[in-house]
PDB file of C-alpha atoms in Angstrom:
ATOM      1  CA  ASP A   1     296.062 182.039  49.768  1.00 64.00           C
ATOM      2  CA  ALA A   2     296.738 180.818  46.234  1.00 64.00           C
ATOM      3  CA  MET A   3     294.085 182.097  43.845  1.00 91.00           C
ATOM      4  CA  VAL A   4     295.051 180.574  40.503  1.00 95.00           C
ATOM      5  CA  ILE A   5     296.617 177.162  40.869  1.00 96.00           C
ATOM      6  CA  GLN A   6     298.293 175.232  38.108  1.00 96.00           C
ATOM      7  CA  ASN A   7     299.180 171.579  38.301  1.00 93.00           C
ATOM      8  CA  PRO A   8     301.667 170.188  37.858  1.00 94.00           C
ATOM      9  CA  ARG A   9     304.392 172.846  38.053  1.00 94.00           C
ATOM     10  CA  TYR A  10     306.664 170.717  35.890  1.00 96.00           C
ATOM     11  CA  GLN A  11     305.532 168.138  33.348  1.00 97.00           C
ATOM     12  CA  VAL A  12     307.640 165.878  31.187  1.00 97.00           C
ATOM     13  CA  THR A  13     305.885 164.114  28.349  1.00 96.00           C
ATOM     14  CA  GLN A  14     306.945 161.971  25.429  1.00 97.00           C
ATOM     15  CA  PHE A  15     306.833 163.142  21.869  1.00 97.00           C
ATOM     16  CA  GLY A  16     303.351 162.434  20.535  1.00 97.00           C
ATOM     17  CA  LYS A  17     301.858 161.355  23.871  1.00 97.00           C
ATOM     18  CA  PRO A  18     298.744 163.326  24.874  1.00 97.00           C
ATOM     19  CA  VAL A  19     299.153 165.507  27.934  1.00 97.00           C
ATOM     20  CA  THR A  20     296.756 167.556  30.030  1.00 97.00           C
ATOM     21  CA  LEU A  21     297.598 170.571  32.127  1.00 97.00           C
ATOM     22  CA  SER A  22     295.170 171.825  34.733  1.00 97.00           C
ATOM     23  CA  CYS A  23     294.225 175.144  36.222  1.00 98.00           C
ATOM     24  CA  SER A  24     291.885 175.937  39.062  1.00 97.00           C
ATOM     25  CA  GLN A  25     290.806 179.225  40.567  1.00 96.00           C
ATOM     26  CA  THR A  26     289.235 180.344  43.824  1.00 93.00           C
ATOM     27  CA  LEU A  27     288.317 183.812  42.534  1.00 89.00           C
ATOM     28  CA  ASN A  28     285.043 182.872  40.825  1.00 89.00           C
ATOM     29  CA  HIS A  29     286.143 184.783  37.734  1.00 89.00           C
ATOM     30  CA  ASN A  30     284.194 184.530  34.492  1.00 89.00           C
ATOM     31  CA  VAL A  31     287.161 184.437  32.179  1.00 90.00           C
ATOM     32  CA  MET A  32     290.001 181.926  32.077  1.00 94.00           C
ATOM     33  CA  TYR A  33     292.925 182.198  29.673  1.00 94.00           C
ATOM     34  CA  TRP A  34     295.714 179.921  28.520  1.00 97.00           C
ATOM     35  CA  TYR A  35     298.983 181.471  27.395  1.00 96.00           C
ATOM     36  CA  GLN A  36     302.038 179.771  25.936  1.00 97.00           C
ATOM     37  CA  GLN A  37     305.413 181.266  26.773  1.00 95.00           C
ATOM     38  CA  LYS A  38     308.475 179.903  25.016  1.00 94.00           C
ATOM     39  CA  SER A  39     311.938 180.507  26.347  1.00 90.00           C
ATOM     40  CA  SER A  40     312.897 184.201  26.416  1.00 86.00           C
ATOM     41  CA  GLN A  41     309.649 185.204  24.719  1.00 91.00           C
ATOM     42  CA  ALA A  42     306.487 187.012  25.720  1.00 91.00           C
ATOM     43  CA  PRO A  43     303.369 185.046  26.641  1.00 93.00           C
ATOM     44  CA  LYS A  44     301.152 184.323  23.670  1.00 94.00           C
ATOM     45  CA  LEU A  45     297.416 183.798  24.082  1.00 93.00           C
ATOM     46  CA  LEU A  46     296.170 180.402  22.897  1.00 96.00           C
ATOM     47  CA  PHE A  47     292.493 180.709  23.817  1.00 94.00           C
ATOM     48  CA  HIS A  48     290.136 181.815  26.525  1.00 93.00           C
ATOM     49  CA  TYR A  49     286.765 180.979  28.001  1.00 94.00           C
ATOM     50  CA  TYR A  50     284.218 183.621  28.848  1.00 90.00           C
ATOM     51  CA  ASP A  51     281.966 181.564  31.102  1.00 91.00           C
ATOM     52  CA  LYS A  52     281.271 178.544  28.877  1.00 93.00           C
ATOM     53  CA  ASP A  53     282.002 180.322  25.612  1.00 93.00           C
ATOM     54  CA  PHE A  54     285.252 179.158  24.061  1.00 94.00           C
ATOM     55  CA  ASN A  55     287.315 181.691  22.086  1.00 92.00           C
ATOM     56  CA  ASN A  56     290.190 180.349  20.057  1.00 94.00           C
ATOM     57  CA  GLU A  57     292.967 182.566  18.718  1.00 92.00           C
ATOM     58  CA  ALA A  58     293.252 182.392  14.947  1.00 92.00           C
ATOM     59  CA  ASP A  59     296.804 181.069  14.970  1.00 93.00           C
ATOM     60  CA  THR A  60     296.445 178.474  17.731  1.00 97.00           C
ATOM     61  CA  PRO A  61     297.288 175.039  16.293  1.00 96.00           C
ATOM     62  CA  ASP A  62     294.574 172.365  16.286  1.00 95.00           C
ATOM     63  CA  ASN A  63     296.872 170.282  18.446  1.00 96.00           C
ATOM     64  CA  PHE A  64     295.821 172.442  21.392  1.00 98.00           C
ATOM     65  CA  GLN A  65     292.389 172.011  22.919  1.00 97.00           C
ATOM     66  CA  SER A  66     290.759 173.190  26.094  1.00 97.00           C
ATOM     67  CA  ARG A  67     287.932 172.193  28.407  1.00 97.00           C
ATOM     68  CA  ARG A  68     286.172 174.112  31.131  1.00 97.00           C
ATOM     69  CA  PRO A  69     283.835 171.773  33.016  1.00 97.00           C
ATOM     70  CA  ASN A  70     282.870 174.398  35.589  1.00 95.00           C
ATOM     71  CA  THR A  71     283.740 177.927  36.722  1.00 94.00           C
ATOM     72  CA  SER A  72     286.679 176.807  38.822  1.00 96.00           C
ATOM     73  CA  PHE A  73     288.565 174.502  36.486  1.00 97.00           C
ATOM     74  CA  CYS A  74     290.068 174.757  33.051  1.00 97.00           C
ATOM     75  CA  PHE A  75     292.246 172.211  31.227  1.00 98.00           C
ATOM     76  CA  LEU A  76     294.720 172.479  28.402  1.00 98.00           C
ATOM     77  CA  ASP A  77     295.019 169.340  26.287  1.00 98.00           C
ATOM     78  CA  ILE A  78     297.872 168.847  23.866  1.00 98.00           C
ATOM     79  CA  ARG A  79     296.882 165.966  21.640  1.00 97.00           C
ATOM     80  CA  SER A  80     300.242 165.116  20.124  1.00 97.00           C
ATOM     81  CA  PRO A  81     303.030 167.163  21.682  1.00 97.00           C
ATOM     82  CA  GLY A  82     305.960 168.014  19.489  1.00 97.00           C
ATOM     83  CA  LEU A  83     309.372 169.273  20.514  1.00 96.00           C
ATOM     84  CA  GLY A  84     308.255 172.773  19.562  1.00 96.00           C
ATOM     85  CA  ASP A  85     305.519 172.672  22.185  1.00 97.00           C
ATOM     86  CA  ALA A  86     308.000 172.721  25.034  1.00 97.00           C
ATOM     87  CA  ALA A  87     307.210 175.916  26.904  1.00 97.00           C
ATOM     88  CA  MET A  88     305.804 177.461  30.046  1.00 95.00           C
ATOM     89  CA  TYR A  89     302.017 177.364  29.991  1.00 97.00           C
ATOM     90  CA  LEU A  90     300.315 180.090  31.986  1.00 95.00           C
ATOM     91  CA  CYS A  91     296.730 180.132  33.134  1.00 96.00           C
ATOM     92  CA  ALA A  92     295.092 183.437  34.023  1.00 94.00           C
ATOM     93  CA  THR A  93     291.675 184.635  35.138  1.00 92.00           C
ATOM     94  CA  SER A  94     289.793 187.904  35.100  1.00 88.00           C
ATOM     95  CA  SER A  95     286.347 189.219  35.814  1.00 81.00           C
ATOM     96  CA  PRO A  96     285.426 192.021  33.426  1.00 68.00           C
ATOM     97  CA  GLY A  97     282.318 194.132  33.418  1.00 59.00           C
ATOM     98  CA  GLY A  98     280.286 196.168  35.834  1.00 45.00           C
ATOM     99  CA  GLY A  99     282.312 199.318  35.086  1.00 45.00           C
ATOM    100  CA  VAL A 100     285.035 198.155  37.423  1.00 48.00           C
ATOM    101  CA  PHE A 101     288.254 197.031  35.947  1.00 54.00           C
ATOM    102  CA  ASN A 102     289.842 193.834  37.160  1.00 63.00           C
ATOM    103  CA  GLU A 103     293.259 192.805  36.004  1.00 80.00           C
ATOM    104  CA  ALA A 104     294.267 189.311  35.002  1.00 86.00           C
ATOM    105  CA  PHE A 105     295.570 187.057  37.753  1.00 89.00           C
ATOM    106  CA  PHE A 106     298.150 184.499  36.703  1.00 93.00           C
ATOM    107  CA  GLY A 107     299.012 181.098  38.059  1.00 95.00           C
ATOM    108  CA  GLN A 108     302.583 179.963  38.667  1.00 94.00           C
ATOM    109  CA  GLY A 109     302.722 178.199  35.339  1.00 94.00           C
ATOM    110  CA  THR A 110     303.448 174.663  34.194  1.00 96.00           C
ATOM    111  CA  ARG A 111     306.761 174.093  32.479  1.00 95.00           C
ATOM    112  CA  LEU A 112     306.318 171.418  29.837  1.00 97.00           C
ATOM    113  CA  THR A 113     309.256 169.413  28.563  1.00 97.00           C
ATOM    114  CA  VAL A 114     308.830 167.120  25.551  1.00 97.00           C
ATOM    115  CA  VAL A 115     311.306 164.256  25.203  1.00 96.00           C
TER     116      VAL A 115
ATOM    117  CA  ALA B   1     294.764 195.917  16.438  1.00 74.00           C
ATOM    118  CA  GLN B   2     297.008 196.498  19.393  1.00 80.00           C
ATOM    119  CA  SER B   3     300.724 196.116  19.843  1.00 88.00           C
ATOM    120  CA  VAL B   4     303.377 196.819  22.428  1.00 93.00           C
ATOM    121  CA  THR B   5     307.053 197.524  21.920  1.00 95.00           C
ATOM    122  CA  GLN B   6     309.552 197.335  24.728  1.00 96.00           C
ATOM    123  CA  LEU B   7     312.842 199.003  23.925  1.00 92.00           C
ATOM    124  CA  GLY B   8     315.762 196.967  25.169  1.00 92.00           C
ATOM    125  CA  SER B   9     315.512 193.254  25.803  1.00 93.00           C
ATOM    126  CA  HIS B  10     318.136 193.520  28.570  1.00 95.00           C
ATOM    127  CA  VAL B  11     318.848 196.309  31.035  1.00 96.00           C
ATOM    128  CA  SER B  12     321.673 196.319  33.551  1.00 97.00           C
ATOM    129  CA  VAL B  13     321.593 198.704  36.512  1.00 97.00           C
ATOM    130  CA  SER B  14     323.638 199.129  39.634  1.00 97.00           C
ATOM    131  CA  GLU B  15     321.995 198.631  43.005  1.00 97.00           C
ATOM    132  CA  GLY B  16     320.604 201.972  44.119  1.00 97.00           C
ATOM    133  CA  ALA B  17     320.454 203.405  40.607  1.00 97.00           C
ATOM    134  CA  LEU B  18     317.370 204.450  38.665  1.00 97.00           C
ATOM    135  CA  VAL B  19     315.485 201.736  36.801  1.00 97.00           C
ATOM    136  CA  LEU B  20     313.845 202.875  33.554  1.00 97.00           C
ATOM    137  CA  LEU B  21     312.050 200.404  31.309  1.00 98.00           C
ATOM    138  CA  ARG B  22     310.507 201.727  28.127  1.00 97.00           C
ATOM    139  CA  CYS B  23     307.168 200.730  26.650  1.00 96.00           C
ATOM    140  CA  ASN B  24     305.362 202.138  23.642  1.00 95.00           C
ATOM    141  CA  TYR B  25     301.943 200.966  22.564  1.00 93.00           C
ATOM    142  CA  SER B  26     299.694 201.103  19.573  1.00 89.00           C
ATOM    143  CA  SER B  27     295.943 200.902  20.019  1.00 80.00           C
ATOM    144  CA  SER B  28     292.962 202.034  17.982  1.00 74.00           C
ATOM    145  CA  VAL B  29     290.918 202.618  21.126  1.00 75.00           C
ATOM    146  CA  PRO B  30     291.837 204.068  24.516  1.00 75.00           C
ATOM    147  CA  PRO B  31     294.018 201.406  26.021  1.00 82.00           C
ATOM    148  CA  TYR B  32     294.320 199.695  29.339  1.00 87.00           C
ATOM    149  CA  LEU B  33     298.031 199.308  30.096  1.00 91.00           C
ATOM    150  CA  PHE B  34     299.862 197.073  32.515  1.00 93.00           C
ATOM    151  CA  TRP B  35     303.284 196.180  33.759  1.00 96.00           C
ATOM    152  CA  TYR B  36     303.888 192.643  34.973  1.00 96.00           C
ATOM    153  CA  VAL B  37     306.993 191.143  36.568  1.00 96.00           C
ATOM    154  CA  GLN B  38     308.097 187.534  36.155  1.00 95.00           C
ATOM    155  CA  TYR B  39     310.709 185.814  38.286  1.00 93.00           C
ATOM    156  CA  PRO B  40     312.407 182.658  36.974  1.00 89.00           C
ATOM    157  CA  ASN B  41     310.016 179.743  36.600  1.00 85.00           C
ATOM    158  CA  GLN B  42     307.152 181.749  38.040  1.00 89.00           C
ATOM    159  CA  GLY B  43     303.926 183.213  36.730  1.00 90.00           C
ATOM    160  CA  LEU B  44     303.303 186.902  36.110  1.00 93.00           C
ATOM    161  CA  GLN B  45     302.636 189.313  38.939  1.00 93.00           C
ATOM    162  CA  LEU B  46     300.942 192.645  38.338  1.00 93.00           C
ATOM    163  CA  LEU B  47     303.087 195.651  39.216  1.00 95.00           C
ATOM    164  CA  LEU B  48     300.655 198.368  38.187  1.00 93.00           C
ATOM    165  CA  LYS B  49     297.929 199.269  35.725  1.00 90.00           C
ATOM    166  CA  TYR B  50     296.608 202.311  33.874  1.00 89.00           C
ATOM    167  CA  THR B  51     292.855 202.443  33.373  1.00 80.00           C
ATOM    168  CA  SER B  52     292.243 206.081  32.288  1.00 75.00           C
ATOM    169  CA  ALA B  53     292.258 207.583  35.764  1.00 73.00           C
ATOM    170  CA  ALA B  54     295.489 209.285  36.900  1.00 82.00           C
ATOM    171  CA  THR B  55     298.252 209.364  34.308  1.00 88.00           C
ATOM    172  CA  LEU B  56     300.918 208.708  36.934  1.00 94.00           C
ATOM    173  CA  VAL B  57     300.346 205.276  38.359  1.00 93.00           C
ATOM    174  CA  LYS B  58     302.021 203.924  41.464  1.00 94.00           C
ATOM    175  CA  GLY B  59     302.472 200.223  41.880  1.00 94.00           C
ATOM    176  CA  ILE B  60     304.003 197.699  44.205  1.00 94.00           C
ATOM    177  CA  ASN B  61     307.659 197.437  45.198  1.00 93.00           C
ATOM    178  CA  GLY B  62     308.283 201.164  44.619  1.00 96.00           C
ATOM    179  CA  PHE B  63     307.562 201.105  40.883  1.00 97.00           C
ATOM    180  CA  GLU B  64     305.577 203.723  39.029  1.00 97.00           C
ATOM    181  CA  ALA B  65     304.671 204.455  35.432  1.00 97.00           C
ATOM    182  CA  GLU B  66     303.439 207.469  33.539  1.00 95.00           C
ATOM    183  CA  PHE B  67     300.918 207.298  30.727  1.00 93.00           C
ATOM    184  CA  LYS B  68     301.723 209.801  27.970  1.00 93.00           C
ATOM    185  CA  LYS B  69     299.115 209.746  25.257  1.00 90.00           C
ATOM    186  CA  SER B  70     301.012 212.169  22.995  1.00 91.00           C
ATOM    187  CA  GLU B  71     304.001 209.829  23.023  1.00 93.00           C
ATOM    188  CA  THR B  72     301.964 206.592  23.180  1.00 93.00           C
ATOM    189  CA  SER B  73     304.235 205.552  26.021  1.00 95.00           C
ATOM    190  CA  PHE B  74     303.934 203.919  29.413  1.00 96.00           C
ATOM    191  CA  HIS B  75     307.476 203.766  30.776  1.00 97.00           C
ATOM    192  CA  LEU B  76     308.180 202.060  34.099  1.00 98.00           C
ATOM    193  CA  THR B  77     310.532 203.577  36.658  1.00 98.00           C
ATOM    194  CA  LYS B  78     311.901 202.919  40.099  1.00 98.00           C
ATOM    195  CA  PRO B  79     314.170 205.505  41.754  1.00 97.00           C
ATOM    196  CA  SER B  80     316.504 203.035  43.441  1.00 97.00           C
ATOM    197  CA  ALA B  81     317.099 199.480  42.247  1.00 97.00           C
ATOM    198  CA  HIS B  82     317.268 196.629  44.698  1.00 96.00           C
ATOM    199  CA  MET B  83     318.809 193.228  44.094  1.00 96.00           C
ATOM    200  CA  SER B  84     315.352 191.686  44.359  1.00 95.00           C
ATOM    201  CA  ASP B  85     314.255 193.672  41.286  1.00 97.00           C
ATOM    202  CA  ALA B  86     316.234 191.326  39.049  1.00 97.00           C
ATOM    203  CA  ALA B  87     313.522 189.727  36.915  1.00 96.00           C
ATOM    204  CA  GLU B  88     311.802 189.991  33.550  1.00 96.00           C
ATOM    205  CA  TYR B  89     309.301 192.778  33.041  1.00 97.00           C
ATOM    206  CA  PHE B  90     306.456 192.759  30.545  1.00 96.00           C
ATOM    207  CA  CYS B  91     304.378 195.657  29.360  1.00 96.00           C
ATOM    208  CA  ALA B  92     300.913 194.698  28.128  1.00 93.00           C
ATOM    209  CA  VAL B  93     297.867 196.336  26.579  1.00 90.00           C
ATOM    210  CA  SER B  94     294.215 195.371  26.413  1.00 85.00           C
ATOM    211  CA  ARG B  95     291.273 196.989  24.725  1.00 74.00           C
ATOM    212  CA  ALA B  96     288.823 196.751  27.577  1.00 65.00           C
ATOM    213  CA  ALA B  97     288.492 195.838  31.174  1.00 54.00           C
ATOM    214  CA  GLY B  98     289.532 192.271  31.757  1.00 54.00           C
ATOM    215  CA  ASN B  99     290.053 191.653  28.088  1.00 70.00           C
ATOM    216  CA  LYS B 100     292.850 189.543  26.669  1.00 81.00           C
ATOM    217  CA  LEU B 101     296.335 190.951  26.932  1.00 88.00           C
ATOM    218  CA  THR B 102     298.881 191.645  24.213  1.00 90.00           C
ATOM    219  CA  PHE B 103     302.395 191.579  25.637  1.00 93.00           C
ATOM    220  CA  GLY B 104     305.581 193.297  24.654  1.00 94.00           C
ATOM    221  CA  GLY B 105     308.709 191.251  24.148  1.00 94.00           C
ATOM    222  CA  GLY B 106     309.881 191.698  27.734  1.00 95.00           C
ATOM    223  CA  THR B 107     312.906 193.338  29.325  1.00 96.00           C
ATOM    224  CA  ARG B 108     315.228 191.346  31.530  1.00 96.00           C
ATOM    225  CA  VAL B 109     316.683 193.432  34.358  1.00 97.00           C
ATOM    226  CA  LEU B 110     320.029 192.615  35.888  1.00 97.00           C
ATOM    227  CA  VAL B 111     320.987 194.404  39.101  1.00 97.00           C
ATOM    228  CA  LYS B 112     324.687 194.685  39.855  1.00 96.00           C
ATOM    229  CA  PRO B 113     325.907 195.028  43.429  1.00 94.00           C
TER     230      PRO B 113
END
């Protein structure tokens, strides 16, 4: 029944070693988002894809990249993780338009630890 | 620009008591407003949403919220707290349907037996 699936749920990576987090969806939604949520903080949007169009937030560090090879999958790449990148990463999807509102659906998140 | 302020980062209630979580928003256009709940090490689950229909919105798990434009508020309530309501709650605003969300700082709810 899972609609937005994030893998892995927990990821440990070494300082400076590239890491990729994945998200897949069965909802066929146009839009996929990546949020970063640090401990005891609100989720903060990093970027989103509207179909194939990539939209970066102005304050997202260059260290964070994303790929969306098809409608169902979206990846978050952290090129050189630092200790400050340890966080929960949340993927979400939505399908705007058509005069009918659809809320964002979130995955279970991937908790990233940097050692 | 949009913003959301949640008053109180922590709220403690007794089981069976009223839950009231406060949210005030700022938006230059008519907003879409949401309440999400997050359990430890989980993603966000939608409780309810306001999309310019009825100002009193009923959600899941017995929660409801009232949109008050004059007060720019969207407070969340539940008449009787249950132990399973212990979680973190986020109020969020977006400018349009399905658009990106701006979250408040969150309110962690503790339910005492």
